[in-house]
Amino acid sequence: MEAIGCEDGTLAYYQLIFNTVHGLFKERYAFRENMTDIIIQHLITEQKVRIKCRDLIKKIAIYKHRLAVQLPERIIIYELFSNDSNDMHYRAKEKFMQKIDCSLLVVCSEHLVICQDKKLLSMSFNGSIDKEWNFSSFIRYIKVTGGPPGNEGLILGLKNGQVWEVHLDNLHPLMKVKINNPVRCLDLSSCREKLAVVDDSGLCQVFNNMNRSLIYQEPSVNSVAFNSLYEDMLAFSGNNSLAIKVSEIIPFKQKLPGFVVGLSGSKAFCLNGQTMTTIQLPLSAPMYQYIDKKMYREAYHIACLGVTDGDWKELAHIALENLELEVARCAFIKLHDFPYLEIIEELKTKQRRGETIREALIGDVYAHQGKLKEAARMYKKAGQEHKALAMYTDLRMFDQAQEYLGSNDNTSLIRQKADWAKNINEHKAAAEMYLSIGDTQSAIDIYAESGWTEQLIELARKLDKAERSQLISIAQHLKNLKHYTTAAEVYTRLGDIPSVLSIHVAAKEWSEAFKLVETQPNYKAFVYVPYAHWLAENDEFVKAQKAFYKAGKPDEAFKVLHRLTENAVSESRFNDAGYYYWILARQCLDLAQISSENQKSYLRKFHQNERLAELYYAYHSLHRYLEEPFTSFLPEALFNIARFLMSETVKSKPNGVSQFYILYCLSKQARKLGANKLAKQLLDKIQNFKIPRRFQEQVEVATVSVRGRPFNDPEELLPMCYRCSTYNPLSAMSNSCTNCGQKFVYSFVTFEILPLVEFVLEDGITDMEAVRLIETPPTTRRDVDKLTIKDRFQTLQFEDDDKGDDEDPFSSRIVNYERKNGGFIPIVLGRKELLSMDSSSVLVSKWNSPLRYKFFRNLLPDLQITMCYSCFKAFHIDDYELQILQKGYCPFCRAVPEHMIPIESENFLT
């Protein structure tokens, strides 16, 4: 508004009003701002974008991805950057310089449509005119109805009341309807089935677009818009109100100033002055209108446009109660109500099975909804009283269930009462009810679950012997409850001896089981096999062997020890693995004594298992040294152990024994003790192995450092043969002398070579005779020629002999040794040499037959050496006594000192 004063003294008051320049297509609204700018607003996402034209904007048209802007001297066509429905970035596509006077401007995919009063022009984007249509009256309203690109359709409203349809590819327009007054506004439904026209008098008329018949009309309307997502929904405004009409149902109105220009789902687009607003419409009213008319599918379609969760729930339950299962299913899917979805699937399954009685199905729905009385009434109406009975009994409403109880269903009802009492932990009442209907087994199960042994015992005494299955169940439950004595009484009453024995075994009542087996020898296996397993589990392996053999299962004895041995190796318990192999070796030796047919096979297995026992026993110390942070062994002892293992594992390596560990430990101790030559040889050999990652750096450093040391080995580390006094090289891969072939004897703690030399007996001398000859005190007579010792008498013969010989016969045999063809020749002694020996310097391994005794001479009597009388391993006496004090038994065979008895009086199989 402006006020102007003139020179002639007159005053003028002017008011400038500018028309609204805007365009709308679905959710995109474009309007002019500040005369030269365009604001494009996305009505759903509320995004806005500004395009500055820097000139007066006269007309705006928008369609899908196109935007047309008419300026005084030119027209600009914009397009979206992408096909994304939410994209708001526009760019200029076409621009043609042409001044055009028009009343209405419309843009399509490939054309610009210009209205000049009664004429309609179609122009391409380069400014050329494609088609022209002329009408008899002024064109007042144009709306693009869509179509293929380049062939879109338009609907026109004329001042004379005519409505025409024009297609850009057709020169001939089609008149749709004719109304009495000029057209103010019109719209076409999404599926093109309905046409709404508003005239200047405010009358809104809705026509069938196919046959042009009038469907209904509404007064006092200034604007109309069909829902773009639902065919039968129409929004119209007038008298400051907005009305929503669905189909021919009474419209729902609410206060709203302005004009409705669009409707999408539950969102209405209203123009009030120059402001476009998006209003969220409550669609509950039309939905409930459809529900009242039992049009559930139409109500569902309305709900899909946008209603509250409460409305969805109401629709779902009403549809379900009326057996509109598909509508109910879709509604419950929207609510994520999975229990009701399962109910719907059950109802569909029943319908497929032919259960189509409507009242029964509705009764199921009521039952799940908690409407119990209505459900029972529907079941009764359908003639299915048993469903009402099941419903009430499931809910523990036994008083109501009594109304639907038949004459023969009392037992069933009592059973269900008992089940309910059991579920609510009223176990005593439940058991009594089970007993009252004769279900003894269920009562027994309740007593057992509750741990009521007294009730079980009382019931067992009441039951007759003929009720065997119930008595067996009671006995089994008593056994599980560790009432072994009473369970045994029940089994004894039934005469089930194996079950009685199984109870004694389960209770570890071995003495009672053995007493019963004495009277029933056929059942030995029932007792001795589990007894043997129990002994093995408690590390009583010797007794376990006896039990297995008494049970007649010698193979099982081997299996147990083999399994224990394999487990010990896999768990890196190498000390236990050595002990188990020693047990196996002793067992093979005893079997060789009994079985003459397989004697050679058992002896071979004895030597194999004894060798494995020695290897695992030695490897235990070496493995602990590398795996644990501290060790009690001196470097010399670790050196001897590693060298012993290296020599013994040349031809075959036991499972679980790492050759890398052996060589690495030996090389490490060799470097500590100055054996650089051996260390270098071992480290070169280690390079061919796959070295563990945690040792790689240590091996590399050791390999480099040993190259800078003298290439020799100290003489004190070289293993000396006490028979031929030969020093053997440290790298020798044998535990025998390289010169004379005599096998070394090790102390089985530090694995130091002992000054023991083995000798054998001449033919005809028994082991017992040799022991007696050695233990005979030395005679002082020099003319002794021959002394014969028999089992019952001794004979001494005298001969004159002037030859004086003070030389030790054993020493002479050591000095004068021979090797034939490179083979080892043992020292052989006769009766005279045995008689001349000092018994304190002789150690005897008194093996059981079929093995012979082994005799060893201590060449350094001042060095005290002892031998275990169980495994016959030699030890330095100080080392052995220290191990006995620490562990209480022999470190190799675990024999307790006070139980060390000569091996010939022991037998593992007796």
Short mmCIF file of C-alpha atoms in Angstrom, two decimals, residues 338-663:
data_model
loop_
_atom_site.label_atom_id
_atom_site.label_comp_id
_atom_site.label_asym_id
_atom_site.label_seq_id
_atom_site.Cartn_x
_atom_site.Cartn_y
_atom_site.Cartn_z
CA PHE A 338 2.78 -63.14 16.32
CA PRO A 339 0.52 -65.10 18.72
CA TYR A 340 -2.57 -63.97 16.82
CA LEU A 341 -0.87 -64.81 13.53
CA GLU A 342 -0.43 -68.36 14.80
CA ILE A 343 -4.13 -68.43 15.73
CA ILE A 344 -5.06 -67.33 12.22
CA GLU A 345 -2.91 -70.07 10.69
CA GLU A 346 -4.59 -72.62 12.95
CA LEU A 347 -8.02 -71.42 11.82
CA LYS A 348 -7.00 -71.64 8.17
CA THR A 349 -5.69 -75.17 8.74
CA LYS A 350 -8.99 -76.17 10.31
CA GLN A 351 -10.88 -74.71 7.35
CA ARG A 352 -8.70 -76.68 4.92
CA ARG A 353 -9.43 -79.84 6.92
CA GLY A 354 -13.14 -79.24 6.50
CA GLU A 355 -13.90 -77.82 9.95
CA THR A 356 -16.12 -75.05 8.64
CA ILE A 357 -18.65 -74.68 11.44
CA ARG A 358 -18.63 -70.92 11.87
CA GLU A 359 -19.69 -70.91 15.52
CA ALA A 360 -16.87 -73.31 16.48
CA LEU A 361 -14.24 -71.18 14.73
CA ILE A 362 -15.57 -68.01 16.35
CA GLY A 363 -15.51 -69.82 19.68
CA ASP A 364 -11.77 -70.50 19.14
CA VAL A 365 -11.26 -66.78 18.52
CA TYR A 366 -13.17 -65.82 21.66
CA ALA A 367 -11.22 -68.36 23.69
CA HIS A 368 -7.89 -66.86 22.61
CA GLN A 369 -9.21 -63.36 23.33
CA GLY A 370 -10.15 -64.38 26.86
CA LYS A 371 -13.89 -64.11 26.28
CA LEU A 372 -14.51 -67.46 27.92
CA LYS A 373 -18.29 -67.28 28.39
CA GLU A 374 -18.84 -66.19 24.80
CA ALA A 375 -16.49 -68.92 23.60
CA ALA A 376 -18.32 -71.59 25.62
CA ARG A 377 -21.65 -70.33 24.32
CA MET A 378 -20.43 -70.55 20.73
CA TYR A 379 -19.01 -74.07 21.29
CA LYS A 380 -22.34 -75.18 22.73
CA LYS A 381 -24.18 -73.62 19.81
CA ALA A 382 -21.93 -75.53 17.43
CA GLY A 383 -22.60 -78.79 19.31
CA GLN A 384 -18.96 -79.11 20.50
CA GLU A 385 -19.28 -79.01 24.28
CA HIS A 386 -16.04 -80.98 24.61
CA LYS A 387 -14.12 -77.91 23.45
CA ALA A 388 -15.67 -75.86 26.24
CA LEU A 389 -14.70 -78.61 28.69
CA ALA A 390 -11.11 -78.65 27.39
CA MET A 391 -10.92 -74.85 27.57
CA TYR A 392 -12.04 -74.66 31.18
CA THR A 393 -9.89 -77.60 32.30
CA ASP A 394 -6.83 -76.13 30.60
CA LEU A 395 -7.45 -72.95 32.59
CA ARG A 396 -7.97 -74.99 35.78
CA MET A 397 -11.56 -73.69 36.02
CA PHE A 398 -12.94 -77.06 37.03
CA ASP A 399 -16.21 -75.72 38.49
CA GLN A 400 -17.20 -74.20 35.15
CA ALA A 401 -15.98 -77.31 33.35
CA GLN A 402 -18.38 -79.41 35.42
CA GLU A 403 -21.29 -77.90 33.47
CA TYR A 404 -20.00 -79.45 30.25
CA LEU A 405 -18.91 -82.79 31.77
CA GLY A 406 -20.42 -85.96 30.33
CA SER A 407 -21.45 -89.01 32.35
CA ASN A 408 -18.22 -90.98 31.71
CA ASP A 409 -15.67 -88.15 31.93
CA ASN A 410 -15.10 -88.07 35.70
CA THR A 411 -11.81 -89.99 35.45
CA SER A 412 -10.52 -87.66 32.78
CA LEU A 413 -11.39 -84.59 34.86
CA ILE A 414 -9.67 -86.02 37.94
CA ARG A 415 -6.59 -86.73 35.83
CA GLN A 416 -6.53 -83.18 34.60
CA LYS A 417 -6.94 -81.90 38.15
CA ALA A 418 -4.01 -84.06 39.15
CA ASP A 419 -1.92 -82.70 36.28
CA TRP A 420 -2.77 -79.16 37.33
CA ALA A 421 -1.89 -79.92 40.98
CA LYS A 422 1.43 -81.31 39.79
CA ASN A 423 2.16 -78.23 37.72
CA ILE A 424 1.54 -75.90 40.69
CA ASN A 425 3.81 -78.05 42.88
CA GLU A 426 0.98 -79.59 44.91
CA HIS A 427 2.71 -82.94 44.55
CA LYS A 428 1.09 -84.73 47.47
CA ALA A 429 -2.46 -83.96 46.32
CA ALA A 430 -1.56 -84.87 42.73
CA ALA A 431 -0.14 -88.24 43.78
CA GLU A 432 -3.23 -89.04 45.82
CA MET A 433 -5.49 -88.21 42.87
CA TYR A 434 -3.40 -90.36 40.53
CA LEU A 435 -3.63 -93.27 42.94
CA SER A 436 -7.40 -92.77 43.25
CA ILE A 437 -7.85 -93.37 39.51
CA GLY A 438 -5.35 -96.25 39.44
CA ASP A 439 -2.46 -94.40 37.73
CA THR A 440 0.26 -95.81 39.98
CA GLN A 441 3.13 -94.98 37.62
CA SER A 442 2.38 -91.24 37.66
CA ALA A 443 2.29 -91.28 41.47
CA ILE A 444 5.65 -93.10 41.49
CA ASP A 445 7.16 -90.46 39.19
CA ILE A 446 5.93 -87.66 41.49
CA TYR A 447 7.39 -89.36 44.58
CA ALA A 448 10.71 -89.81 42.75
CA GLU A 449 10.87 -86.21 41.49
CA SER A 450 10.16 -84.93 45.01
CA GLY A 451 12.70 -87.31 46.56
CA TRP A 452 10.12 -88.90 48.86
CA THR A 453 11.79 -92.24 49.50
CA GLU A 454 9.55 -93.19 52.41
CA GLN A 455 6.44 -92.94 50.19
CA LEU A 456 8.18 -95.01 47.52
CA ILE A 457 9.09 -97.71 50.03
CA GLU A 458 5.57 -97.77 51.48
CA LEU A 459 4.05 -98.01 48.00
CA ALA A 460 6.45 -100.82 47.05
CA ARG A 461 5.34 -102.84 50.06
CA LYS A 462 1.66 -102.32 49.17
CA LEU A 463 2.04 -103.38 45.55
CA ASP A 464 1.54 -106.96 44.53
CA LYS A 465 4.42 -108.93 43.04
CA ALA A 466 2.43 -109.23 39.81
CA GLU A 467 2.76 -105.43 39.28
CA ARG A 468 6.30 -105.97 38.11
CA SER A 469 6.71 -102.87 35.97
CA GLN A 470 5.74 -100.55 38.85
CA LEU A 471 8.05 -102.37 41.27
CA ILE A 472 10.94 -102.14 38.79
CA SER A 473 10.26 -98.41 38.38
CA ILE A 474 10.26 -97.93 42.18
CA ALA A 475 13.53 -99.86 42.50
CA GLN A 476 15.14 -97.79 39.75
CA HIS A 477 14.05 -94.53 41.40
CA LEU A 478 15.35 -95.72 44.79
CA LYS A 479 18.63 -96.54 43.10
CA ASN A 480 18.81 -93.07 41.58
CA LEU A 481 18.03 -91.59 44.99
CA LYS A 482 20.94 -93.67 46.41
CA HIS A 483 18.73 -95.80 48.62
CA TYR A 484 20.65 -98.85 47.50
CA THR A 485 19.66 -101.18 50.31
CA THR A 486 15.92 -100.76 49.76
CA ALA A 487 16.31 -100.94 45.99
CA ALA A 488 18.23 -104.19 46.39
CA GLU A 489 15.39 -105.56 48.54
CA VAL A 490 12.85 -104.80 45.80
CA TYR A 491 15.01 -106.44 43.12
CA THR A 492 15.56 -109.44 45.39
CA ARG A 493 11.82 -109.72 45.81
CA LEU A 494 11.52 -109.82 42.03
CA GLY A 495 14.40 -112.33 41.73
CA ASP A 496 16.45 -110.00 39.51
CA ILE A 497 20.03 -110.93 40.47
CA PRO A 498 21.76 -108.81 37.75
CA SER A 499 19.94 -105.71 38.97
CA VAL A 500 20.94 -106.46 42.57
CA LEU A 501 24.55 -106.73 41.46
CA SER A 502 24.26 -103.47 39.49
CA ILE A 503 23.08 -101.74 42.66
CA HIS A 504 26.03 -103.03 44.65
CA VAL A 505 28.33 -101.87 41.84
CA ALA A 506 26.71 -98.43 41.70
CA ALA A 507 27.11 -98.09 45.47
CA LYS A 508 30.72 -99.35 45.27
CA GLU A 509 29.76 -102.08 47.74
CA TRP A 510 32.29 -104.49 46.32
CA SER A 511 32.36 -106.86 49.28
CA GLU A 512 28.60 -107.44 49.06
CA ALA A 513 28.85 -107.93 45.31
CA PHE A 514 31.68 -110.46 45.70
CA LYS A 515 29.68 -112.43 48.25
CA LEU A 516 26.74 -112.66 45.87
CA VAL A 517 29.00 -113.63 42.96
CA GLU A 518 30.39 -116.52 44.99
CA THR A 519 26.90 -118.04 45.05
CA GLN A 520 26.16 -116.97 41.46
CA PRO A 521 29.45 -117.44 39.53
CA ASN A 522 27.69 -116.88 36.18
CA TYR A 523 27.51 -113.17 36.94
CA LYS A 524 31.23 -112.51 37.45
CA ALA A 525 31.37 -110.10 34.54
CA PHE A 526 28.63 -107.95 36.14
CA VAL A 527 30.96 -107.19 39.05
CA TYR A 528 34.58 -107.58 38.04
CA VAL A 529 34.42 -105.46 34.87
CA PRO A 530 33.09 -102.29 36.60
CA TYR A 531 35.34 -103.10 39.55
CA ALA A 532 38.34 -103.13 37.24
CA HIS A 533 37.32 -99.82 35.68
CA TRP A 534 36.91 -98.31 39.13
CA LEU A 535 40.37 -99.49 40.10
CA ALA A 536 41.84 -98.08 36.92
CA GLU A 537 40.17 -94.73 37.55
CA ASN A 538 41.71 -94.70 41.02
CA ASP A 539 45.20 -95.52 39.68
CA GLU A 540 45.09 -99.09 41.03
CA PHE A 541 46.26 -100.57 37.76
CA VAL A 542 47.72 -103.77 39.14
CA LYS A 543 44.48 -104.66 40.90
CA ALA A 544 42.55 -103.59 37.82
CA GLN A 545 44.48 -106.16 35.77
CA LYS A 546 43.52 -108.88 38.22
CA ALA A 547 39.88 -107.85 38.09
CA PHE A 548 39.80 -107.91 34.30
CA TYR A 549 41.28 -111.37 34.19
CA LYS A 550 38.87 -112.63 36.81
CA ALA A 551 36.08 -111.26 34.63
CA GLY A 552 37.52 -113.19 31.68
CA LYS A 553 38.39 -110.07 29.69
CA PRO A 554 42.16 -109.94 29.15
CA ASP A 555 41.77 -107.77 26.06
CA GLU A 556 39.96 -105.14 28.11
CA ALA A 557 43.00 -104.88 30.37
CA PHE A 558 45.14 -103.91 27.40
CA LYS A 559 42.52 -101.46 26.13
CA VAL A 560 42.35 -99.59 29.42
CA LEU A 561 46.10 -99.13 29.63
CA HIS A 562 46.43 -98.26 25.95
CA ARG A 563 43.70 -95.63 26.33
CA LEU A 564 45.36 -94.20 29.44
CA THR A 565 48.69 -94.15 27.67
CA GLU A 566 47.34 -92.38 24.59
CA ASN A 567 45.59 -89.80 26.76
CA ALA A 568 48.75 -89.18 28.77
CA VAL A 569 50.77 -88.62 25.58
CA SER A 570 48.15 -86.31 24.04
CA GLU A 571 48.02 -84.30 27.29
CA SER A 572 51.86 -84.12 27.47
CA ARG A 573 51.91 -86.14 30.72
CA PHE A 574 54.96 -88.05 29.56
CA ASN A 575 55.93 -89.27 33.04
CA ASP A 576 52.54 -91.00 33.35
CA ALA A 577 52.83 -92.33 29.81
CA GLY A 578 56.17 -93.95 30.70
CA TYR A 579 54.65 -95.53 33.78
CA TYR A 580 51.70 -96.91 31.80
CA TYR A 581 54.03 -98.39 29.20
CA TRP A 582 55.97 -100.02 32.03
CA ILE A 583 52.72 -101.60 33.29
CA LEU A 584 52.04 -102.87 29.77
CA ALA A 585 55.54 -104.29 29.55
CA ARG A 586 55.12 -106.19 32.83
CA GLN A 587 51.76 -107.51 31.66
CA CYS A 588 53.30 -108.77 28.40
CA LEU A 589 56.04 -110.47 30.39
CA ASP A 590 53.51 -112.27 32.58
CA LEU A 591 51.50 -113.35 29.55
CA ALA A 592 54.68 -114.69 27.96
CA GLN A 593 55.23 -116.76 31.10
CA ILE A 594 51.73 -118.26 30.83
CA SER A 595 51.32 -118.65 27.06
CA SER A 596 53.95 -120.80 25.42
CA GLU A 597 52.39 -120.47 21.94
CA ASN A 598 52.66 -116.67 21.74
CA GLN A 599 55.72 -116.38 23.96
CA LYS A 600 57.96 -114.77 21.33
CA SER A 601 55.27 -112.25 20.41
CA TYR A 602 54.72 -111.24 24.05
CA LEU A 603 58.47 -110.95 24.66
CA ARG A 604 58.81 -108.70 21.64
CA LYS A 605 55.97 -106.50 22.95
CA PHE A 606 57.65 -106.49 26.37
CA HIS A 607 60.87 -105.07 24.98
CA GLN A 608 58.97 -102.54 22.82
CA ASN A 609 56.89 -101.28 25.75
CA GLU A 610 59.91 -101.18 28.08
CA ARG A 611 61.80 -99.09 25.52
CA LEU A 612 58.84 -96.69 25.17
CA ALA A 613 58.61 -96.44 28.96
CA GLU A 614 62.28 -95.45 29.14
CA LEU A 615 61.91 -92.86 26.35
CA TYR A 616 58.82 -91.18 27.77
CA TYR A 617 60.33 -91.23 31.29
CA ALA A 618 63.43 -89.43 30.03
CA TYR A 619 61.52 -87.09 27.71
CA HIS A 620 59.36 -85.91 30.61
CA SER A 621 62.29 -84.09 32.23
CA LEU A 622 63.41 -82.55 28.96
CA HIS A 623 59.88 -81.40 28.04
CA ARG A 624 59.37 -79.78 31.44
CA TYR A 625 62.69 -77.97 31.08
CA LEU A 626 61.57 -76.33 27.80
CA GLU A 627 57.96 -75.65 28.81
CA GLU A 628 58.38 -74.51 32.42
CA PRO A 629 60.39 -71.54 33.68
CA PHE A 630 62.45 -73.46 36.29
CA THR A 631 64.13 -76.86 36.50
CA SER A 632 65.86 -78.83 39.23
CA PHE A 633 68.25 -80.54 36.80
CA LEU A 634 71.84 -79.47 36.32
CA PRO A 635 73.12 -78.80 32.79
CA GLU A 636 75.12 -82.08 32.87
CA ALA A 637 71.98 -84.08 33.65
CA LEU A 638 69.96 -82.37 30.89
CA PHE A 639 72.87 -82.96 28.51
CA ASN A 640 72.96 -86.68 29.34
CA ILE A 641 69.16 -87.04 29.05
CA ALA A 642 69.05 -85.29 25.68
CA ARG A 643 71.98 -87.36 24.33
CA PHE A 644 70.31 -90.57 25.50
CA LEU A 645 67.07 -89.61 23.73
CA MET A 646 68.91 -88.54 20.59
CA SER A 647 70.61 -91.93 20.33
CA GLU A 648 67.45 -93.91 21.11
CA THR A 649 65.19 -92.06 18.64
CA VAL A 650 67.44 -92.37 15.59
CA LYS A 651 65.50 -95.24 14.03
CA SER A 652 62.00 -94.62 15.41
CA LYS A 653 60.43 -91.67 17.17
CA PRO A 654 57.54 -92.31 19.61
CA ASN A 655 54.31 -90.38 19.26
CA GLY A 656 54.41 -86.99 20.96
CA VAL A 657 58.21 -86.84 21.24
CA SER A 658 59.63 -83.81 19.45
CA GLN A 659 62.96 -84.35 17.73
CA PHE A 660 63.41 -80.59 17.70
CA TYR A 661 63.05 -80.40 21.48
CA ILE A 662 65.70 -83.11 21.90
CA LEU A 663 68.26 -81.57 19.56
#
